[in-house]
Amino acid sequence: MQNENMETTQRNIMHFDPKAHEIALSTEDLRVFYGQSEAISEGDLQFERYKISSLIGPSGSGKSTFLRSLNRMNDRIATVKGKIMYRGLDINSDEVDVYEMRRHIGMVFQRPNPFAKSIYENIAFALRQRGLNDKHKLDEIVETSLRQAAMWDQVKDDLNKSALALSGGQQQRLCIARAIAVKPDILLLDEPASALDPVSTSQVEDTLLELKQNYTIIIVTHNMQQASRISDYTAFFNLGKVLEYAETGDIFTNPKVDLTNDYISGNFG
Amino acid sequence: MDKIRASLLKKSVASKIERRGKIISLSCLALIILVVFLIFYFVASRGLATFFQNHINLWSFLSGIQWNPGTLGTNGQPAVGALPMIVGSFLITICSALLATPFAIGTAVFMTEISPRRGARILRPVTELLVGIPSVVYGFIGLQVVVPFVRNTFGGSGYGILSGTFVLFVMILPTVTSMSADALNAVPRYYREASLALGATRWQTIYKVVLRAAIPGMLTAVVFGMARAFGEALAVQMVIGNATLLPHNLVSPASTLTSILTMGIGNTVMGSLQNNALWSLAMILLLMSLFFNLVIRYIGRKGKLNNER
Amino acid sequence: MNAKRADKLATGILYAVAALVVIILVALLGYILVQGVPEISWHFLTSPALAFEAGGGIGIQLFNSFYLLILALVISLPISLGAGIYLNEYASKNTITGLIRTTIEILSSLPSVVVGLFGYLFFVVQFKLGFSILSGAFALTVFNLPILTRSIEEALANIPDSQREAGYALGLSRWETVTKIVVPAALPSIITGVVLSAGRIFGEAAALIYTAGQSAPALDFSNWNPFDISSPLSPLRPAETLAVHIWKINSEGIMPDAKAVSAGASAVLIIAVLLFNFLARWLGKRLYKHLTAE
C-alpha cells in the first residue's frame, strides 16, 4: 500500500476530457501475468480516436505486452486482468467474440510476417474467409489497401508473385495493407520498423501519417525520434507501469517525471 | 445502436468454425488413442484366455520347453511351454545387438567425427535408404546367402539362431547407425573444441568427451534396434528353421515368438487352446515392446538430467 | 602406447569399420539388383503368378500393393493430419498431453506382426471383413498413423508462430489459420513425410499376411465395378501384395522358379522404395521453392 502511494506521486498520467475528445480505446487497471510473474502491474490509458499514440520505454518495460493485450493476442500466453473498453464493451471478457473483435482491432508485428502466398492472396485471403468472393470487390480492396500502404505502384504488375520474394520493407508494408484490408477501427503496431532500413522506415512512417485520417493508431517503438515524428500522444513505460502519458510535444520537451527525462535523453534504456 | 458493438456480442462465424475444427481434430487424436487401447484389449483378451479359460499355469507356460498345444505333454498337461520361443527371441535380439553395436557406433563416429563430408554425402543417404528396405527382402537374402554360408561354414542345416542373428544384424545396423550419428551430432561443438584446445588428440577427444556425452543417445539407439529385432517377424521366420525346441547351439533350427506366431495363427481354430496359446505369445510380444519403450524413456529422462547438471 | 599412436590406430580401425559397413550395405543393394533386375520384364510385371510352374509374373501383386498403399494413405492421412494439428496447435503442455504422446509412441513401436494380428482379430474376424483389401488397408492405417502423425506434427511445429499471429490478428480462428495458412506452409515437409511413409507401407508384409490375405485371385481388368468381386477395385477381395508374395513363395517352396521370382520381386520392391525416397526429396524441394518464390 505504502509502496503504491510512493509511486503514484511520481506518475503523471493524462486523462482526456470525454466532451472534448473521442476515446477509441481505454484500459482500466490492466494487469498481465506470465505464470507467476507480473509483466504489467499498472496499465491505465485512454487512446484518442484518429490519433497516433506511441508507447515508449526501455526493453522489458512491458510496452509490447501491453499492446498485445489490447486485442487479446496474449490470451494463450499470459493472464490478462482488468478491463479493456471499446465501444462501451469490455473486450477482455468472455461475452465479446474475440475473432470478431480482432477484425476491428488489427495488428502489425515487429517482424514482417507475410503468408507464404501471393501478394494478392495475402490481402484477399482473410476477406474470402469471411465470405467475400466477389472478384471485382476483392480486386478493388486489394488495390486500395496497397495504395494506402504506398506500395501499389511497385507491385501492381506482380500481384501473383510470392510475397516472400519482396524486400523486408515491402513485406512490412504488405502486412500493413493486409491489416487495413479488413477495415479495422484501430491499428496496433508492435515496433513495425525495427527490422527495416532507414528508407523503408520513413516510408512506413509516411504510410502511418496517411492512415491516421481513418484509423486510430497505437504504436510501440524503441525509436524516440520516430515517436516524436509521428505520434500525437506518448506513453512512457517502465517496469510494467505507465509512468507518464501526455501529448508528444510535452513529453519530449518538458517531461514531468525524472525517469522519462533520463530515458528520452538517452541516460538509460 | 452501434453495428460493430452488436457484432462483437454475437458468436462470429470464426467462433463456430473454431469449435468445429477443434472437435474434428480432437476426434482424430481420440481415434488413434482408441486404436491403441483396442489393440491391447483384443490381444490381452485372447492371450489371457489360455490362463483363465484353459487354466494353463502361467509358470509352466513361461518355463515349459514342450510346445505342441494340440497334445498333452509329459506332465499330463497340454504341451504349451513357450520357453524355446522366448529364449530364441531373446537370444537373437541380444546377439544381433551385440554384433551391430560396435559396427554402428564405429560407423557413426566415422561419419560425424572423422570424415563428416563423406559421412554426409555417402554414408548417411545409404543408411537412410537401407532403413527403408522391406524386411521380406532381408529374409530373402538371408535365405539365399546367409543360410548357405552358415551351412557351409558351421555345418548343420544352416537354419538357426546364427542365421537369424546375421539377418537381424544387417537389418538393425542402419537404424542404430543413423540414430547414433544423431546422438553424436547433438554433442555441442564446443565440447570438442575445448578438448582439442587442451591438447588432446582426436581419438582422446572422441573417446573421452564426445562418446561419453552421447552415451544416452547411443543407448537409445541400441535399445531401439533391439526392439526392432525382437519384433521382427518375417525375415527371422524365413531363416530360423521354426523348430520349437530349446536351441542347443547357434546353428540348429530354433524359433522365436514372432516366427511361431506367423506360422501358427492361420492353422489354428479361433478359441481353441492351440489358438489361445499363440495369442499368449503375442501378448508377451506386446509387453516386451512396452518394456523397450519404458527403457527408452528412462534413458531419455536420465540423459536429460545428466545434461542439466 | 602413446596418445599419438593410439589416435592413429583408432582412426585406422574406424576407417576399417566404416568401410566394412559400407561394403556390407552396398553388397546388399548390389546383390538384390544384380540378381533381380535381369528378371524384370514387361511380362514379369504384368502377368499373374503361377503356383506350380515356372514363368509366372507379379502383375496382380504389384497392382494390389499400389491399391492398398493408396487406400491406406487415403484413410490415414486425414486422421493423422487432424491428430497432428490437435497435438501441435491445441494441446496444452500438461500430463494428459504427455500421456497421449506416449501412447502414440507405443503404437509406433509395436511390432508390425502384432498390428497384423490385431487387424486379423478386429477387422477380419470381429467386423467380418474377411481377408480383404479393406482389412489390409485398415491394418496398414493402424501401422501408419503414429508415424504420419508424428511427422505432420513436426512439420507444423517448424512453421514460425509469426505466421499464426498474422492469421489471428486478422480475426481468423485458430482452425482457419492452421488449415489455410500453417498447413499450406508446411506442405513440403508434410508431403515428404507422406511419401516416406508410403515407402514403408509398400514394403510391409507382416501386418498384411493375416489381413489382406495370402492369395491373389485372378482379376478381370476390364471390370471396374468396385462391387464385383473379380473387379480389381473390389475392396472385399483377398489381395496378396508383392512383399507378402516374396514371403509366401519362399516359405512354401512349391513354385519351381521361386528364387528367380523373389529376386525380381525384391528388386521391384527396392526400386520402388528408392523411387519413393527420391520422390520425397524432390517433391519437398520443389514445393518449397514454389512457396518461397515464383
mmCIF file of N, CA and C in Angstrom, chain A residues 68 73 76 99 102-103 106-107 109 113-117 125-126 129-130 160 162 164-165 178, chain C residues 89-90 162-163 165-174 176 180-181 184-185 291-294:
data_model
loop_
_atom_site.group_PDB
_atom_site.id
_atom_site.type_symbol
_atom_site.label_atom_id
_atom_site.label_comp_id
_atom_site.label_asym_id
_atom_site.label_seq_id
_atom_site.Cartn_x
_atom_site.Cartn_y
_atom_site.Cartn_z
ATOM 1 N N ARG A 68 0.006 -6.030 -27.018
ATOM 2 C CA ARG A 68 -0.545 -7.313 -27.451
ATOM 3 C C ARG A 68 -1.764 -7.724 -26.644
ATOM 4 N N MET A 73 -4.010 -10.784 -28.102
ATOM 5 C CA MET A 73 -3.060 -11.715 -28.709
ATOM 6 C C MET A 73 -2.339 -12.513 -27.618
ATOM 7 N N ARG A 76 -3.391 -16.897 -24.895
ATOM 8 C CA ARG A 76 -2.905 -18.227 -24.526
ATOM 9 C C ARG A 76 -1.534 -18.182 -23.876
ATOM 10 N N TYR A 99 -12.666 -13.243 -32.096
ATOM 11 C CA TYR A 99 -12.290 -13.188 -33.520
ATOM 12 C C TYR A 99 -12.906 -11.967 -34.197
ATOM 13 N N ARG A 102 -11.006 -8.839 -33.181
ATOM 14 C CA ARG A 102 -9.719 -8.614 -33.846
ATOM 15 C C ARG A 102 -9.893 -8.075 -35.264
ATOM 16 N N ARG A 103 -11.061 -8.230 -35.824
ATOM 17 C CA ARG A 103 -11.286 -7.624 -37.142
ATOM 18 C C ARG A 103 -11.397 -6.112 -37.016
ATOM 19 N N GLY A 106 -6.900 -4.397 -35.402
ATOM 20 C CA GLY A 106 -5.907 -5.181 -36.122
ATOM 21 C C GLY A 106 -4.509 -4.978 -35.570
ATOM 22 N N MET A 107 -3.580 -5.774 -36.079
ATOM 23 C CA MET A 107 -2.229 -5.676 -35.539
ATOM 24 C C MET A 107 -1.175 -5.935 -36.614
ATOM 25 N N PHE A 109 3.091 -6.666 -36.821
ATOM 26 C CA PHE A 109 4.094 -7.164 -35.889
ATOM 27 C C PHE A 109 5.487 -6.626 -36.166
ATOM 28 N N ASN A 113 5.540 -10.559 -41.386
ATOM 29 C CA ASN A 113 5.153 -11.973 -41.451
ATOM 30 C C ASN A 113 4.111 -12.226 -42.531
ATOM 31 N N PRO A 114 4.469 -11.936 -43.789
ATOM 32 C CA PRO A 114 3.512 -12.246 -44.853
ATOM 33 C C PRO A 114 3.293 -13.755 -44.928
ATOM 34 N N PHE A 115 2.102 -14.148 -45.396
ATOM 35 C CA PHE A 115 1.831 -15.569 -45.586
ATOM 36 C C PHE A 115 2.635 -16.068 -46.781
ATOM 37 N N ALA A 116 2.888 -17.384 -46.789
ATOM 38 C CA ALA A 116 3.573 -17.977 -47.938
ATOM 39 C C ALA A 116 2.590 -18.123 -49.095
ATOM 40 N N LYS A 117 2.037 -16.990 -49.508
ATOM 41 C CA LYS A 117 1.083 -16.972 -50.609
ATOM 42 C C LYS A 117 1.450 -15.798 -51.512
ATOM 43 N N PHE A 125 -7.066 -13.062 -48.783
ATOM 44 C CA PHE A 125 -7.347 -14.308 -48.076
ATOM 45 C C PHE A 125 -8.345 -14.160 -46.919
ATOM 46 N N ALA A 126 -8.061 -13.207 -46.012
ATOM 47 C CA ALA A 126 -8.911 -13.078 -44.833
ATOM 48 C C ALA A 126 -10.330 -12.639 -45.223
ATOM 49 N N GLN A 129 -12.173 -15.589 -46.510
ATOM 50 C CA GLN A 129 -12.536 -16.453 -45.385
ATOM 51 C C GLN A 129 -13.841 -15.990 -44.751
ATOM 52 N N ARG A 130 -14.082 -14.687 -44.828
ATOM 53 C CA ARG A 130 -15.322 -14.170 -44.235
ATOM 54 C C ARG A 130 -16.423 -14.029 -45.282
ATOM 55 N N ASN A 160 0.658 -11.654 -58.454
ATOM 56 C CA ASN A 160 0.614 -13.108 -58.292
ATOM 57 C C ASN A 160 1.940 -13.693 -57.858
ATOM 58 N N SER A 162 5.011 -14.516 -55.214
ATOM 59 C CA SER A 162 5.037 -14.861 -53.797
ATOM 60 C C SER A 162 5.432 -13.645 -52.965
ATOM 61 N N LEU A 164 6.865 -13.688 -50.270
ATOM 62 C CA LEU A 164 8.144 -13.908 -49.606
ATOM 63 C C LEU A 164 9.305 -13.391 -50.445
ATOM 64 N N ALA A 165 9.032 -13.106 -51.744
ATOM 65 C CA ALA A 165 10.096 -12.608 -52.604
ATOM 66 C C ALA A 165 10.294 -11.101 -52.456
ATOM 67 N N ARG A 178 -2.423 -5.602 -45.552
ATOM 68 C CA ARG A 178 -3.242 -6.757 -45.196
ATOM 69 C C ARG A 178 -4.114 -6.438 -43.985
ATOM 70 N N GLU C 89 -1.216 -27.684 -32.242
ATOM 71 C CA GLU C 89 -1.843 -26.368 -32.173
ATOM 72 C C GLU C 89 -2.749 -26.189 -30.955
ATOM 73 N N TYR C 90 -3.384 -27.242 -30.522
ATOM 74 C CA TYR C 90 -4.360 -27.079 -29.449
ATOM 75 C C TYR C 90 -3.894 -27.608 -28.107
ATOM 76 N N SER C 162 4.953 -16.581 -35.948
ATOM 77 C CA SER C 162 4.554 -15.289 -36.513
ATOM 78 C C SER C 162 3.506 -15.477 -37.602
ATOM 79 N N GLN C 163 3.538 -16.638 -38.291
ATOM 80 C CA GLN C 163 2.514 -16.916 -39.298
ATOM 81 C C GLN C 163 1.142 -17.072 -38.649
ATOM 82 N N GLU C 165 0.241 -15.780 -35.710
ATOM 83 C CA GLU C 165 -0.182 -14.483 -35.181
ATOM 84 C C GLU C 165 -0.777 -13.616 -36.283
ATOM 85 N N ALA C 166 -0.172 -13.694 -37.472
ATOM 86 C CA ALA C 166 -0.685 -12.903 -38.586
ATOM 87 C C ALA C 166 -2.141 -13.272 -38.852
ATOM 88 N N GLY C 167 -2.441 -14.574 -38.789
ATOM 89 C CA GLY C 167 -3.809 -15.007 -39.017
ATOM 90 C C GLY C 167 -4.742 -14.553 -37.913
ATOM 91 N N TYR C 168 -4.316 -14.733 -36.657
ATOM 92 C CA TYR C 168 -5.183 -14.340 -35.531
ATOM 93 C C TYR C 168 -5.485 -12.847 -35.603
ATOM 94 N N ALA C 169 -4.455 -12.054 -35.948
ATOM 95 C CA ALA C 169 -4.628 -10.600 -35.932
ATOM 96 C C ALA C 169 -5.622 -10.142 -36.991
ATOM 97 N N LEU C 170 -5.913 -11.014 -37.974
ATOM 98 C CA LEU C 170 -6.905 -10.654 -38.976
ATOM 99 C C LEU C 170 -8.291 -11.130 -38.578
ATOM 100 N N GLY C 171 -8.404 -11.662 -37.360
ATOM 101 C CA GLY C 171 -9.708 -12.111 -36.900
ATOM 102 C C GLY C 171 -10.046 -13.508 -37.364
ATOM 103 N N LEU C 172 -9.019 -14.258 -37.820
ATOM 104 C CA LEU C 172 -9.281 -15.633 -38.222
ATOM 105 C C LEU C 172 -9.199 -16.534 -36.996
ATOM 106 N N SER C 173 -9.979 -17.582 -37.016
ATOM 107 C CA SER C 173 -9.928 -18.514 -35.900
ATOM 108 C C SER C 173 -8.639 -19.330 -35.998
ATOM 109 N N ARG C 174 -8.331 -19.983 -34.905
ATOM 110 C CA ARG C 174 -7.139 -20.827 -34.870
ATOM 111 C C ARG C 174 -7.224 -21.907 -35.955
ATOM 112 N N GLU C 176 -8.954 -21.908 -38.804
ATOM 113 C CA GLU C 176 -8.755 -21.353 -40.145
ATOM 114 C C GLU C 176 -7.282 -21.062 -40.378
ATOM 115 N N LYS C 180 -5.525 -23.109 -43.279
ATOM 116 C CA LYS C 180 -5.361 -22.349 -44.507
ATOM 117 C C LYS C 180 -3.987 -21.679 -44.611
ATOM 118 N N ILE C 181 -3.302 -21.512 -43.507
ATOM 119 C CA ILE C 181 -2.007 -20.835 -43.565
ATOM 120 C C ILE C 181 -0.866 -21.768 -43.149
ATOM 121 N N PRO C 184 -0.651 -25.228 -45.401
ATOM 122 C CA PRO C 184 -0.040 -24.978 -46.720
ATOM 123 C C PRO C 184 1.452 -24.632 -46.625
ATOM 124 N N ALA C 185 1.815 -23.852 -45.607
ATOM 125 C CA ALA C 185 3.229 -23.500 -45.481
ATOM 126 C C ALA C 185 4.063 -24.725 -45.133
ATOM 127 N N LEU C 291 6.798 -22.316 -52.994
ATOM 128 C CA LEU C 291 6.172 -21.483 -51.976
ATOM 129 C C LEU C 291 6.962 -20.218 -51.692
ATOM 130 N N THR C 292 8.291 -20.333 -51.730
ATOM 131 C CA THR C 292 9.085 -19.204 -51.294
ATOM 132 C C THR C 292 9.339 -18.196 -52.408
ATOM 133 N N ALA C 293 9.292 -18.648 -53.635
ATOM 134 C CA ALA C 293 9.485 -17.693 -54.731
ATOM 135 C C ALA C 293 8.687 -18.167 -55.926
ATOM 136 N N GLU C 294 8.532 -17.290 -56.846
ATOM 137 C CA GLU C 294 7.709 -17.691 -58.004
ATOM 138 C C GLU C 294 8.532 -18.532 -58.963
#
